[in-house]
């Protein structure tokens, strides 16, 4: 069976890669991704300056096994580190490169995009709209006016095809409003759904304490528990963004959830919590599981069932 796919004009030998933030902060992490059976790789969201991030514990798998919680606080090496990585990347390799940018202000996003545009590299830029915005204001992805203003500045600046990373939405009117904004930008060629489900709280029964240190224990939720929200966001934007693509992420533990993400409309599928817990061998395992599922169901390629989720 053929697990290859195209996203933003890039050809991926298979549809799987890392969720931004997992196994992608340092060159050592990114080397593990290059050596893995993933079809691509994306860097940790970059800010203009290096960031240490929040105090630990700041990421934990949940005792229930149903997912994870994190309040990393955007730890990253600073955008020039990833620009340098992108300049030295072997673009003749079969794995295309995605770069995630998450400026703490529109001005920072502009400066970082200008630097990448000036370098004119084959990697694809993805702007993270789930990034913390002005304190006291909602994250960019939940401020529709601010999101449109940012795209009015960044889309023309980036010029080439690019993508955005979106928080989960939970209201049909929000899917409609967000999609109407994205449809105004021709070079916004894909959306990645979903980022973690924001501001969950994990409490330990024995110690009666929050599990993570930052933000009184509040953090983004990932893993199997967010699968159905992820599938809804993938399918909602698949239906609303004709001519654009969706990268699905959220809740992937096996080939089965990858199959569901593609049924919902995903062109590629990212793995976060399960990659963090299992390591990069997860890609070989899940590619095999998906292959077995496709053989059992009689599909030879992803196109045969992409977006074909039935309704009753
Ligand atoms: O705390 C983080 O670094 C973080 N954590 C997430 O779950 N999603 C993000 O986009 C970011 Cl930027």
PDB file of C-alpha atoms and ligand atoms in Angstrom:
ATOM      1  CA  UNK A   1       0.000   0.000   0.000  1.00  0.00           C
ATOM      2  CA  UNK A   2       1.032   3.614  -0.611  1.00  0.00           C
ATOM      3  CA  UNK A   3       1.275   5.827   2.509  1.00  0.00           C
ATOM      4  CA  UNK A   4       2.761   8.809   0.637  1.00  0.00           C
ATOM      5  CA  UNK A   5       1.061  12.193   0.599  1.00  0.00           C
ATOM      6  CA  UNK A   6       1.534  15.795  -0.520  1.00  0.00           C
ATOM      7  CA  UNK A   7       1.135  18.820   1.774  1.00  0.00           C
ATOM      8  CA  UNK A   8       1.791  22.441   0.813  1.00  0.00           C
ATOM      9  CA  UNK A   9       3.403  21.234  -2.402  1.00  0.00           C
ATOM     10  CA  UNK A  10       5.832  19.008  -0.501  1.00  0.00           C
ATOM     11  CA  UNK A  11       5.953  15.247  -1.077  1.00  0.00           C
ATOM     12  CA  UNK A  12       6.064  13.131   2.080  1.00  0.00           C
ATOM     13  CA  UNK A  13       7.072   9.455   1.687  1.00  0.00           C
ATOM     14  CA  UNK A  14       4.530   8.691   4.410  1.00  0.00           C
ATOM     15  CA  UNK A  15       1.896  10.799   6.130  1.00  0.00           C
ATOM     16  CA  UNK A  16       3.279  10.629   9.690  1.00  0.00           C
ATOM     17  CA  UNK A  17       5.422  13.157  11.524  1.00  0.00           C
ATOM     18  CA  UNK A  18       5.931  14.739  14.932  1.00  0.00           C
ATOM     19  CA  UNK A  19       3.598  17.230  16.551  1.00  0.00           C
ATOM     20  CA  UNK A  20       5.509  20.493  16.913  1.00  0.00           C
ATOM     21  CA  UNK A  21       7.012  20.619  20.384  1.00  0.00           C
ATOM     22  CA  UNK A  22       7.791  16.904  20.633  1.00  0.00           C
ATOM     23  CA  UNK A  23      11.240  15.538  19.654  1.00  0.00           C
ATOM     24  CA  UNK A  24      12.135  18.742  17.800  1.00  0.00           C
ATOM     25  CA  UNK A  25      13.677  21.401  20.068  1.00  0.00           C
ATOM     26  CA  UNK A  26      17.398  20.688  19.518  1.00  0.00           C
ATOM     27  CA  UNK A  27      19.448  19.401  16.603  1.00  0.00           C
ATOM     28  CA  UNK A  28      19.826  16.126  18.495  1.00  0.00           C
ATOM     29  CA  UNK A  29      16.027  15.807  18.702  1.00  0.00           C
ATOM     30  CA  UNK A  30      15.649  16.706  15.028  1.00  0.00           C
ATOM     31  CA  UNK A  31      18.342  14.178  14.053  1.00  0.00           C
ATOM     32  CA  UNK A  32      16.284  11.455  15.768  1.00  0.00           C
ATOM     33  CA  UNK A  33      13.305  12.555  13.645  1.00  0.00           C
ATOM     34  CA  UNK A  34      15.413  12.463  10.463  1.00  0.00           C
ATOM     35  CA  UNK A  35      16.614   8.930  11.331  1.00  0.00           C
ATOM     36  CA  UNK A  36      13.100   7.710  12.221  1.00  0.00           C
ATOM     37  CA  UNK A  37      10.473   6.223   9.911  1.00  0.00           C
ATOM     38  CA  UNK A  38       8.543   9.516   9.916  1.00  0.00           C
ATOM     39  CA  UNK A  39       7.582  11.066   6.570  1.00  0.00           C
ATOM     40  CA  UNK A  40       8.568  14.579   7.621  1.00  0.00           C
ATOM     41  CA  UNK A  41       9.514  16.697  10.633  1.00  0.00           C
ATOM     42  CA  UNK A  42       8.553  20.046  12.149  1.00  0.00           C
ATOM     43  CA  UNK A  43      10.598  22.169  14.544  1.00  0.00           C
ATOM     44  CA  UNK A  44       9.597  23.367  18.002  1.00  0.00           C
ATOM     45  CA  UNK A  45       7.711  26.664  17.756  1.00  0.00           C
ATOM     46  CA  UNK A  46      10.362  29.372  17.699  1.00  0.00           C
ATOM     47  CA  UNK A  47      10.308  32.745  19.435  1.00  0.00           C
ATOM     48  CA  UNK A  48      12.616  35.611  18.505  1.00  0.00           C
ATOM     49  CA  UNK A  49      14.883  35.007  21.532  1.00  0.00           C
ATOM     50  CA  UNK A  50      15.995  31.796  23.247  1.00  0.00           C
ATOM     51  CA  UNK A  51      13.542  30.736  25.989  1.00  0.00           C
ATOM     52  CA  UNK A  52      14.136  28.475  28.968  1.00  0.00           C
ATOM     53  CA  UNK A  53      10.405  27.935  29.370  1.00  0.00           C
ATOM     54  CA  UNK A  54       8.480  27.194  32.541  1.00  0.00           C
ATOM     55  CA  UNK A  55       9.791  25.429  35.682  1.00  0.00           C
ATOM     56  CA  UNK A  56       9.407  21.641  35.826  1.00  0.00           C
ATOM     57  CA  UNK A  57       7.406  19.507  36.221  1.00  0.00           C
ATOM     58  CA  UNK A  58       5.867  21.068  33.112  1.00  0.00           C
ATOM     59  CA  UNK A  59       4.912  17.961  31.082  1.00  0.00           C
ATOM     60  CA  UNK A  60       3.467  14.681  32.364  1.00  0.00           C
ATOM     61  CA  UNK A  61       1.651  11.691  30.947  1.00  0.00           C
ATOM     62  CA  UNK A  62      -1.601  11.308  32.882  1.00  0.00           C
ATOM     63  CA  UNK A  63      -1.840   8.393  35.347  1.00  0.00           C
ATOM     64  CA  UNK A  64      -5.070   7.362  33.602  1.00  0.00           C
ATOM     65  CA  UNK A  65      -3.043   6.587  30.447  1.00  0.00           C
ATOM     66  CA  UNK A  66      -5.575   8.664  28.542  1.00  0.00           C
ATOM     67  CA  UNK A  67      -3.230  11.480  27.662  1.00  0.00           C
ATOM     68  CA  UNK A  68      -0.881  14.193  28.824  1.00  0.00           C
ATOM     69  CA  UNK A  69      -0.784  17.672  30.269  1.00  0.00           C
ATOM     70  CA  UNK A  70       1.817  20.372  29.530  1.00  0.00           C
ATOM     71  CA  UNK A  71       2.608  23.944  30.268  1.00  0.00           C
ATOM     72  CA  UNK A  72       6.081  24.059  28.700  1.00  0.00           C
ATOM     73  CA  UNK A  73       6.077  27.835  28.280  1.00  0.00           C
ATOM     74  CA  UNK A  74       7.542  27.885  24.788  1.00  0.00           C
ATOM     75  CA  UNK A  75      11.064  26.632  25.594  1.00  0.00           C
ATOM     76  CA  UNK A  76      13.098  26.891  22.382  1.00  0.00           C
ATOM     77  CA  UNK A  77      16.557  27.815  21.068  1.00  0.00           C
ATOM     78  CA  UNK A  78      15.424  31.073  19.438  1.00  0.00           C
ATOM     79  CA  UNK A  79      14.473  31.428  15.775  1.00  0.00           C
ATOM     80  CA  UNK A  80      18.042  31.858  14.421  1.00  0.00           C
ATOM     81  CA  UNK A  81      18.878  28.334  15.608  1.00  0.00           C
ATOM     82  CA  UNK A  82      16.059  26.910  13.477  1.00  0.00           C
ATOM     83  CA  UNK A  83      16.898  29.236  10.572  1.00  0.00           C
ATOM     84  CA  UNK A  84      20.429  27.856  10.682  1.00  0.00           C
ATOM     85  CA  UNK A  85      19.072  24.296  10.836  1.00  0.00           C
ATOM     86  CA  UNK A  86      16.885  25.067   7.831  1.00  0.00           C
ATOM     87  CA  UNK A  87      19.847  26.525   5.920  1.00  0.00           C
ATOM     88  CA  UNK A  88      21.889  23.358   6.546  1.00  0.00           C
ATOM     89  CA  UNK A  89      19.057  20.879   5.979  1.00  0.00           C
ATOM     90  CA  UNK A  90      19.533  18.253   3.240  1.00  0.00           C
ATOM     91  CA  UNK A  91      16.558  19.081   0.981  1.00  0.00           C
ATOM     92  CA  UNK A  92      17.568  16.255  -1.371  1.00  0.00           C
ATOM     93  CA  UNK A  93      16.506  13.846   1.408  1.00  0.00           C
ATOM     94  CA  UNK A  94      13.067  12.287   1.073  1.00  0.00           C
ATOM     95  CA  UNK A  95      11.790  14.105   4.178  1.00  0.00           C
ATOM     96  CA  UNK A  96      10.544  17.684   3.746  1.00  0.00           C
ATOM     97  CA  UNK A  97      11.000  20.176   6.593  1.00  0.00           C
ATOM     98  CA  UNK A  98       8.359  22.302   8.322  1.00  0.00           C
ATOM     99  CA  UNK A  99       9.299  25.265  10.528  1.00  0.00           C
ATOM    100  CA  UNK A 100       7.019  26.403  13.340  1.00  0.00           C
ATOM    101  CA  UNK A 101       7.029  30.064  14.384  1.00  0.00           C
ATOM    102  CA  UNK A 102       5.308  31.376  17.490  1.00  0.00           C
ATOM    103  CA  UNK A 103       6.249  34.984  18.048  1.00  0.00           C
ATOM    104  CA  UNK A 104       5.190  36.604  21.317  1.00  0.00           C
ATOM    105  CA  UNK A 105       3.988  39.555  19.257  1.00  0.00           C
ATOM    106  CA  UNK A 106       3.024  40.274  15.650  1.00  0.00           C
ATOM    107  CA  UNK A 107       6.223  42.300  15.367  1.00  0.00           C
ATOM    108  CA  UNK A 108       8.274  39.240  16.361  1.00  0.00           C
ATOM    109  CA  UNK A 109       6.385  37.043  13.887  1.00  0.00           C
ATOM    110  CA  UNK A 110       7.087  39.647  11.173  1.00  0.00           C
ATOM    111  CA  UNK A 111      10.806  39.755  11.980  1.00  0.00           C
ATOM    112  CA  UNK A 112      11.099  35.954  11.984  1.00  0.00           C
ATOM    113  CA  UNK A 113       9.107  35.547   8.763  1.00  0.00           C
ATOM    114  CA  UNK A 114      11.220  38.225   7.058  1.00  0.00           C
ATOM    115  CA  UNK A 115      14.385  36.326   7.957  1.00  0.00           C
ATOM    116  CA  UNK A 116      13.048  33.027   6.600  1.00  0.00           C
ATOM    117  CA  UNK A 117      11.676  34.681   3.445  1.00  0.00           C
ATOM    118  CA  UNK A 118      15.052  36.351   2.848  1.00  0.00           C
ATOM    119  CA  UNK A 119      16.777  32.978   3.149  1.00  0.00           C
ATOM    120  CA  UNK A 120      14.405  31.616   0.449  1.00  0.00           C
ATOM    121  CA  UNK A 121      14.575  27.966   1.575  1.00  0.00           C
ATOM    122  CA  UNK A 122      12.434  24.971   0.454  1.00  0.00           C
ATOM    123  CA  UNK A 123      11.042  24.462   3.990  1.00  0.00           C
ATOM    124  CA  UNK A 124       7.420  25.410   4.701  1.00  0.00           C
ATOM    125  CA  UNK A 125       6.555  27.911   7.430  1.00  0.00           C
ATOM    126  CA  UNK A 126       3.774  27.257   9.928  1.00  0.00           C
ATOM    127  CA  UNK A 127       2.547  30.056  12.205  1.00  0.00           C
ATOM    128  CA  UNK A 128       1.408  28.837  15.615  1.00  0.00           C
ATOM    129  CA  UNK A 129      -1.802  30.670  16.515  1.00  0.00           C
ATOM    130  CA  UNK A 130      -2.072  28.853  19.841  1.00  0.00           C
ATOM    131  CA  UNK A 131       0.828  30.804  21.186  1.00  0.00           C
ATOM    132  CA  UNK A 132       0.390  32.878  24.283  1.00  0.00           C
ATOM    133  CA  UNK A 133      -0.647  36.346  23.207  1.00  0.00           C
ATOM    134  CA  UNK A 134      -0.877  39.551  25.161  1.00  0.00           C
ATOM    135  CA  UNK A 135      -1.378  38.533  28.834  1.00  0.00           C
ATOM    136  CA  UNK A 136      -4.966  39.010  29.770  1.00  0.00           C
ATOM    137  CA  UNK A 137      -6.104  38.583  26.155  1.00  0.00           C
ATOM    138  CA  UNK A 138      -7.064  35.183  24.697  1.00  0.00           C
ATOM    139  CA  UNK A 139      -4.540  33.279  22.620  1.00  0.00           C
ATOM    140  CA  UNK A 140      -4.429  34.471  18.994  1.00  0.00           C
ATOM    141  CA  UNK A 141      -6.432  31.478  17.740  1.00  0.00           C
ATOM    142  CA  UNK A 142      -9.337  32.532  19.976  1.00  0.00           C
ATOM    143  CA  UNK A 143      -9.232  36.202  18.986  1.00  0.00           C
ATOM    144  CA  UNK A 144     -10.714  36.169  15.485  1.00  0.00           C
ATOM    145  CA  UNK A 145     -10.068  39.843  14.792  1.00  0.00           C
ATOM    146  CA  UNK A 146      -6.430  39.578  15.914  1.00  0.00           C
ATOM    147  CA  UNK A 147      -6.012  36.381  13.877  1.00  0.00           C
ATOM    148  CA  UNK A 148      -7.281  38.110  10.709  1.00  0.00           C
ATOM    149  CA  UNK A 149      -5.083  41.139  11.369  1.00  0.00           C
ATOM    150  CA  UNK A 150      -2.049  38.871  11.780  1.00  0.00           C
ATOM    151  CA  UNK A 151      -2.821  37.050   8.522  1.00  0.00           C
ATOM    152  CA  UNK A 152      -3.313  40.376   6.700  1.00  0.00           C
ATOM    153  CA  UNK A 153       0.295  41.147   7.583  1.00  0.00           C
ATOM    154  CA  UNK A 154       1.943  37.706   7.464  1.00  0.00           C
ATOM    155  CA  UNK A 155       0.361  36.102   4.363  1.00  0.00           C
ATOM    156  CA  UNK A 156       1.617  38.773   1.921  1.00  0.00           C
ATOM    157  CA  UNK A 157       4.989  38.820   3.702  1.00  0.00           C
ATOM    158  CA  UNK A 158       5.491  35.046   3.506  1.00  0.00           C
ATOM    159  CA  UNK A 159       4.276  35.015  -0.153  1.00  0.00           C
ATOM    160  CA  UNK A 160       4.949  31.265  -0.548  1.00  0.00           C
ATOM    161  CA  UNK A 161       2.511  28.541   0.609  1.00  0.00           C
ATOM    162  CA  UNK A 162       2.357  28.378   4.433  1.00  0.00           C
ATOM    163  CA  UNK A 163       0.212  26.894   7.192  1.00  0.00           C
ATOM    164  CA  UNK A 164      -1.191  27.769  10.588  1.00  0.00           C
ATOM    165  CA  UNK A 165      -1.436  25.665  13.775  1.00  0.00           C
ATOM    166  CA  UNK A 166      -4.848  26.022  15.368  1.00  0.00           C
ATOM    167  CA  UNK A 167      -6.251  25.505  18.843  1.00  0.00           C
ATOM    168  CA  UNK A 168      -9.348  23.323  19.045  1.00  0.00           C
ATOM    169  CA  UNK A 169     -12.688  25.035  18.487  1.00  0.00           C
ATOM    170  CA  UNK A 170     -15.883  23.779  20.109  1.00  0.00           C
ATOM    171  CA  UNK A 171     -18.598  25.912  18.543  1.00  0.00           C
ATOM    172  CA  UNK A 172     -19.879  25.574  14.950  1.00  0.00           C
ATOM    173  CA  UNK A 173     -20.018  29.371  14.653  1.00  0.00           C
ATOM    174  CA  UNK A 174     -16.283  29.478  15.477  1.00  0.00           C
ATOM    175  CA  UNK A 175     -15.520  26.915  12.720  1.00  0.00           C
ATOM    176  CA  UNK A 176     -17.518  29.123  10.319  1.00  0.00           C
ATOM    177  CA  UNK A 177     -15.863  32.390  11.373  1.00  0.00           C
ATOM    178  CA  UNK A 178     -12.330  30.994  11.405  1.00  0.00           C
ATOM    179  CA  UNK A 179     -12.744  29.248   8.030  1.00  0.00           C
ATOM    180  CA  UNK A 180     -14.132  32.454   6.476  1.00  0.00           C
ATOM    181  CA  UNK A 181     -10.960  34.228   7.569  1.00  0.00           C
ATOM    182  CA  UNK A 182      -8.616  31.498   6.290  1.00  0.00           C
ATOM    183  CA  UNK A 183     -10.406  31.413   2.910  1.00  0.00           C
ATOM    184  CA  UNK A 184      -9.342  35.011   2.314  1.00  0.00           C
ATOM    185  CA  UNK A 185      -5.683  33.982   2.005  1.00  0.00           C
ATOM    186  CA  UNK A 186      -4.739  31.970  -1.089  1.00  0.00           C
ATOM    187  CA  UNK A 187      -1.216  31.123   0.100  1.00  0.00           C
ATOM    188  CA  UNK A 188      -2.532  29.841   3.423  1.00  0.00           C
ATOM    189  CA  UNK A 189      -2.625  26.325   1.984  1.00  0.00           C
ATOM    190  CA  UNK A 190      -3.146  24.202   5.104  1.00  0.00           C
ATOM    191  CA  UNK A 191      -4.238  24.260   8.731  1.00  0.00           C
ATOM    192  CA  UNK A 192      -2.943  21.923  11.434  1.00  0.00           C
ATOM    193  CA  UNK A 193      -5.661  20.816  13.828  1.00  0.00           C
ATOM    194  CA  UNK A 194      -5.441  20.564  16.827  1.00  0.00           C
ATOM    195  CA  UNK A 195      -3.103  22.079  19.329  1.00  0.00           C
ATOM    196  CA  UNK A 196      -3.576  20.880  22.903  1.00  0.00           C
ATOM    197  CA  UNK A 197      -6.968  21.384  24.550  1.00  0.00           C
ATOM    198  CA  UNK A 198      -6.175  24.402  26.647  1.00  0.00           C
ATOM    199  CA  UNK A 199      -6.013  24.834  30.387  1.00  0.00           C
ATOM    200  CA  UNK A 200      -6.916  21.447  31.738  1.00  0.00           C
ATOM    201  CA  UNK A 201      -6.099  20.605  35.371  1.00  0.00           C
ATOM    202  CA  UNK A 202      -4.619  17.265  36.495  1.00  0.00           C
ATOM    203  CA  UNK A 203      -4.837  16.580  40.236  1.00  0.00           C
ATOM    204  CA  UNK A 204      -3.161  13.691  42.060  1.00  0.00           C
ATOM    205  CA  UNK A 205      -5.617  11.791  44.262  1.00  0.00           C
ATOM    206  CA  UNK A 206      -3.043  10.693  46.885  1.00  0.00           C
ATOM    207  CA  UNK A 207      -1.089  13.954  47.261  1.00  0.00           C
ATOM    208  CA  UNK A 208      -4.145  16.090  46.550  1.00  0.00           C
ATOM    209  CA  UNK A 209      -1.842  18.297  44.461  1.00  0.00           C
ATOM    210  CA  UNK A 210      -1.736  19.563  40.888  1.00  0.00           C
ATOM    211  CA  UNK A 211       0.603  17.433  38.756  1.00  0.00           C
ATOM    212  CA  UNK A 212       2.523  20.222  36.994  1.00  0.00           C
ATOM    213  CA  UNK A 213       4.166  23.284  38.527  1.00  0.00           C
ATOM    214  CA  UNK A 214       3.365  26.186  36.148  1.00  0.00           C
ATOM    215  CA  UNK A 215       0.057  28.101  36.190  1.00  0.00           C
ATOM    216  CA  UNK A 216      -1.331  26.429  39.358  1.00  0.00           C
ATOM    217  CA  UNK A 217      -1.312  23.133  37.462  1.00  0.00           C
ATOM    218  CA  UNK A 218      -3.257  24.385  34.431  1.00  0.00           C
ATOM    219  CA  UNK A 219      -1.951  23.053  31.095  1.00  0.00           C
ATOM    220  CA  UNK A 220      -2.783  21.877  27.596  1.00  0.00           C
ATOM    221  CA  UNK A 221      -4.270  18.393  27.268  1.00  0.00           C
ATOM    222  CA  UNK A 222      -3.145  15.901  24.643  1.00  0.00           C
ATOM    223  CA  UNK A 223      -3.363  12.203  23.910  1.00  0.00           C
ATOM    224  CA  UNK A 224      -6.238   9.763  23.397  1.00  0.00           C
ATOM    225  CA  UNK A 225      -8.682  11.887  25.415  1.00  0.00           C
ATOM    226  CA  UNK A 226      -8.579  14.661  22.764  1.00  0.00           C
ATOM    227  CA  UNK A 227      -9.055  12.344  19.751  1.00  0.00           C
ATOM    228  CA  UNK A 228     -12.733  13.121  19.119  1.00  0.00           C
ATOM    229  CA  UNK A 229     -12.213  16.861  19.401  1.00  0.00           C
ATOM    230  CA  UNK A 230      -9.271  16.549  16.993  1.00  0.00           C
ATOM    231  CA  UNK A 231     -11.327  14.527  14.472  1.00  0.00           C
ATOM    232  CA  UNK A 232     -14.111  17.124  14.623  1.00  0.00           C
ATOM    233  CA  UNK A 233     -11.715  20.014  13.995  1.00  0.00           C
ATOM    234  CA  UNK A 234     -10.014  18.152  11.119  1.00  0.00           C
ATOM    235  CA  UNK A 235     -13.379  17.400   9.489  1.00  0.00           C
ATOM    236  CA  UNK A 236     -14.898  20.831  10.176  1.00  0.00           C
ATOM    237  CA  UNK A 237     -12.032  22.590   8.383  1.00  0.00           C
ATOM    238  CA  UNK A 238     -11.825  19.886   5.690  1.00  0.00           C
ATOM    239  CA  UNK A 239     -15.462  20.682   4.835  1.00  0.00           C
ATOM    240  CA  UNK A 240     -15.007  24.481   5.086  1.00  0.00           C
ATOM    241  CA  UNK A 241     -11.670  25.064   3.321  1.00  0.00           C
ATOM    242  CA  UNK A 242     -12.071  23.915  -0.313  1.00  0.00           C
ATOM    243  CA  UNK A 243      -8.707  23.804  -2.070  1.00  0.00           C
ATOM    244  CA  UNK A 244      -6.786  23.816   1.198  1.00  0.00           C
ATOM    245  CA  UNK A 245      -5.491  20.893   3.261  1.00  0.00           C
ATOM    246  CA  UNK A 246      -5.684  19.819   6.888  1.00  0.00           C
ATOM    247  CA  UNK A 247      -2.924  18.180   8.926  1.00  0.00           C
ATOM    248  CA  UNK A 248      -4.472  16.165  11.714  1.00  0.00           C
ATOM    249  CA  UNK A 249      -3.007  15.834  15.201  1.00  0.00           C
ATOM    250  CA  UNK A 250      -4.519  14.710  18.469  1.00  0.00           C
ATOM    251  CA  UNK A 251      -5.164  11.322  20.022  1.00  0.00           C
ATOM    252  CA  UNK A 252      -3.003   9.131  17.779  1.00  0.00           C
ATOM    253  CA  UNK A 253      -1.889   5.987  19.641  1.00  0.00           C
ATOM    254  CA  UNK A 254      -2.068   3.474  16.757  1.00  0.00           C
ATOM    255  CA  UNK A 255      -2.799   2.992  13.076  1.00  0.00           C
ATOM    256  CA  UNK A 256      -6.503   3.076  13.926  1.00  0.00           C
ATOM    257  CA  UNK A 257      -6.522   6.756  14.974  1.00  0.00           C
ATOM    258  CA  UNK A 258      -4.406   7.681  11.932  1.00  0.00           C
ATOM    259  CA  UNK A 259      -7.009   5.937   9.742  1.00  0.00           C
ATOM    260  CA  UNK A 260      -9.770   7.956  11.441  1.00  0.00           C
ATOM    261  CA  UNK A 261      -7.875  11.240  10.962  1.00  0.00           C
ATOM    262  CA  UNK A 262      -7.544  10.510   7.220  1.00  0.00           C
ATOM    263  CA  UNK A 263     -11.251   9.538   7.011  1.00  0.00           C
ATOM    264  CA  UNK A 264     -11.981  12.919   8.631  1.00  0.00           C
ATOM    265  CA  UNK A 265      -9.943  14.598   5.885  1.00  0.00           C
ATOM    266  CA  UNK A 266      -6.327  14.772   7.065  1.00  0.00           C
ATOM    267  CA  UNK A 267      -3.608  14.936   4.390  1.00  0.00           C
ATOM    268  CA  UNK A 268      -0.914  14.177   6.968  1.00  0.00           C
ATOM    269  CA  UNK A 269      -1.056  13.130  10.618  1.00  0.00           C
ATOM    270  CA  UNK A 270       1.173  14.180  13.529  1.00  0.00           C
ATOM    271  CA  UNK A 271       1.915  12.324  16.750  1.00  0.00           C
ATOM    272  CA  UNK A 272       2.541  14.160  20.034  1.00  0.00           C
ATOM    273  CA  UNK A 273       1.945  12.445  23.372  1.00  0.00           C
ATOM    274  CA  UNK A 274       2.536   8.917  22.014  1.00  0.00           C
ATOM    275  CA  UNK A 275       5.797  10.052  20.393  1.00  0.00           C
ATOM    276  CA  UNK A 276       6.863  11.718  23.650  1.00  0.00           C
ATOM    277  CA  UNK A 277       6.148   8.517  25.630  1.00  0.00           C
ATOM    278  CA  UNK A 278       7.285   5.834  23.132  1.00  0.00           C
ATOM    279  CA  UNK A 279      10.050   7.588  21.191  1.00  0.00           C
ATOM    280  CA  UNK A 280      10.667   7.808  17.424  1.00  0.00           C
ATOM    281  CA  UNK A 281      10.224   4.058  16.874  1.00  0.00           C
ATOM    282  CA  UNK A 282       6.510   4.889  17.070  1.00  0.00           C
ATOM    283  CA  UNK A 283       6.573   5.891  13.397  1.00  0.00           C
ATOM    284  CA  UNK A 284       7.625   2.429  12.165  1.00  0.00           C
ATOM    285  CA  UNK A 285       5.015   0.789  14.435  1.00  0.00           C
ATOM    286  CA  UNK A 286       2.137   3.007  13.361  1.00  0.00           C
ATOM    287  CA  UNK A 287       3.026   2.969   9.662  1.00  0.00           C
ATOM    288  CA  UNK A 288       2.859  -0.848   9.871  1.00  0.00           C
ATOM    289  CA  UNK A 289      -0.458  -0.785  11.742  1.00  0.00           C
ATOM    290  CA  UNK A 290      -1.965   1.592   9.182  1.00  0.00           C
ATOM    291  CA  UNK A 291      -0.687  -0.597   6.339  1.00  0.00           C
ATOM    292  CA  UNK A 292      -2.358  -3.648   7.886  1.00  0.00           C
ATOM    293  CA  UNK A 293      -5.625  -1.724   8.322  1.00  0.00           C
ATOM    294  CA  UNK A 294      -5.580  -0.583   4.673  1.00  0.00           C
ATOM    295  CA  UNK A 295      -4.877  -4.113   3.453  1.00  0.00           C
ATOM    296  CA  UNK A 296      -7.714  -5.504   5.586  1.00  0.00           C
ATOM    297  CA  UNK A 297     -10.097  -2.855   4.228  1.00  0.00           C
ATOM    298  CA  UNK A 298      -8.885  -3.135   0.609  1.00  0.00           C
ATOM    299  CA  UNK A 299      -7.450   0.403   0.273  1.00  0.00           C
ATOM    300  CA  UNK A 300      -4.250   0.886  -1.770  1.00  0.00           C
ATOM    301  CA  UNK A 301      -3.746   4.609  -1.177  1.00  0.00           C
ATOM    302  CA  UNK A 302      -4.815   7.325   1.262  1.00  0.00           C
ATOM    303  CA  UNK A 303      -6.706   9.197  -1.467  1.00  0.00           C
ATOM    304  CA  UNK A 304      -9.221   6.362  -1.688  1.00  0.00           C
ATOM    305  CA  UNK A 305     -10.652   7.153   1.741  1.00  0.00           C
ATOM    306  CA  UNK A 306      -9.436  10.666   2.655  1.00  0.00           C
ATOM    307  CA  UNK A 307     -12.375  12.748   3.827  1.00  0.00           C
ATOM    308  CA  UNK A 308     -14.826   9.931   3.051  1.00  0.00           C
ATOM    309  CA  UNK A 309     -16.249   9.691   6.567  1.00  0.00           C
ATOM    310  CA  UNK A 310     -19.883   8.709   6.139  1.00  0.00           C
ATOM    311  CA  UNK A 311     -22.814  10.370   7.890  1.00  0.00           C
ATOM    312  CA  UNK A 312     -26.016   8.662   8.886  1.00  0.00           C
TER     313      UNK A 312
HETATM  314  O1  LIG B   1       3.863  25.381  26.242  1.00  0.00           O
HETATM  315  C1  LIG B   1       4.268  25.240  25.057  1.00  0.00           C
HETATM  316  O2  LIG B   1       5.440  25.440  24.668  1.00  0.00           O
HETATM  317  C2  LIG B   1       3.238  24.794  24.094  1.00  0.00           C
HETATM  318  N1  LIG B   1       2.464  23.746  24.492  1.00  0.00           N
HETATM  319  C3  LIG B   1       1.431  23.280  23.706  1.00  0.00           C
HETATM  320  O3  LIG B   1       0.729  22.309  24.066  1.00  0.00           O
HETATM  321  N2  LIG B   1       1.200  23.882  22.513  1.00  0.00           N
HETATM  322  C4  LIG B   1       1.916  24.937  22.068  1.00  0.00           C
HETATM  323  O4  LIG B   1       1.657  25.461  20.965  1.00  0.00           O
HETATM  324  C5  LIG B   1       2.980  25.418  22.893  1.00  0.00           C
HETATM  325 CL1  LIG B   1       3.918  26.770  22.335  1.00  0.00          CL
END
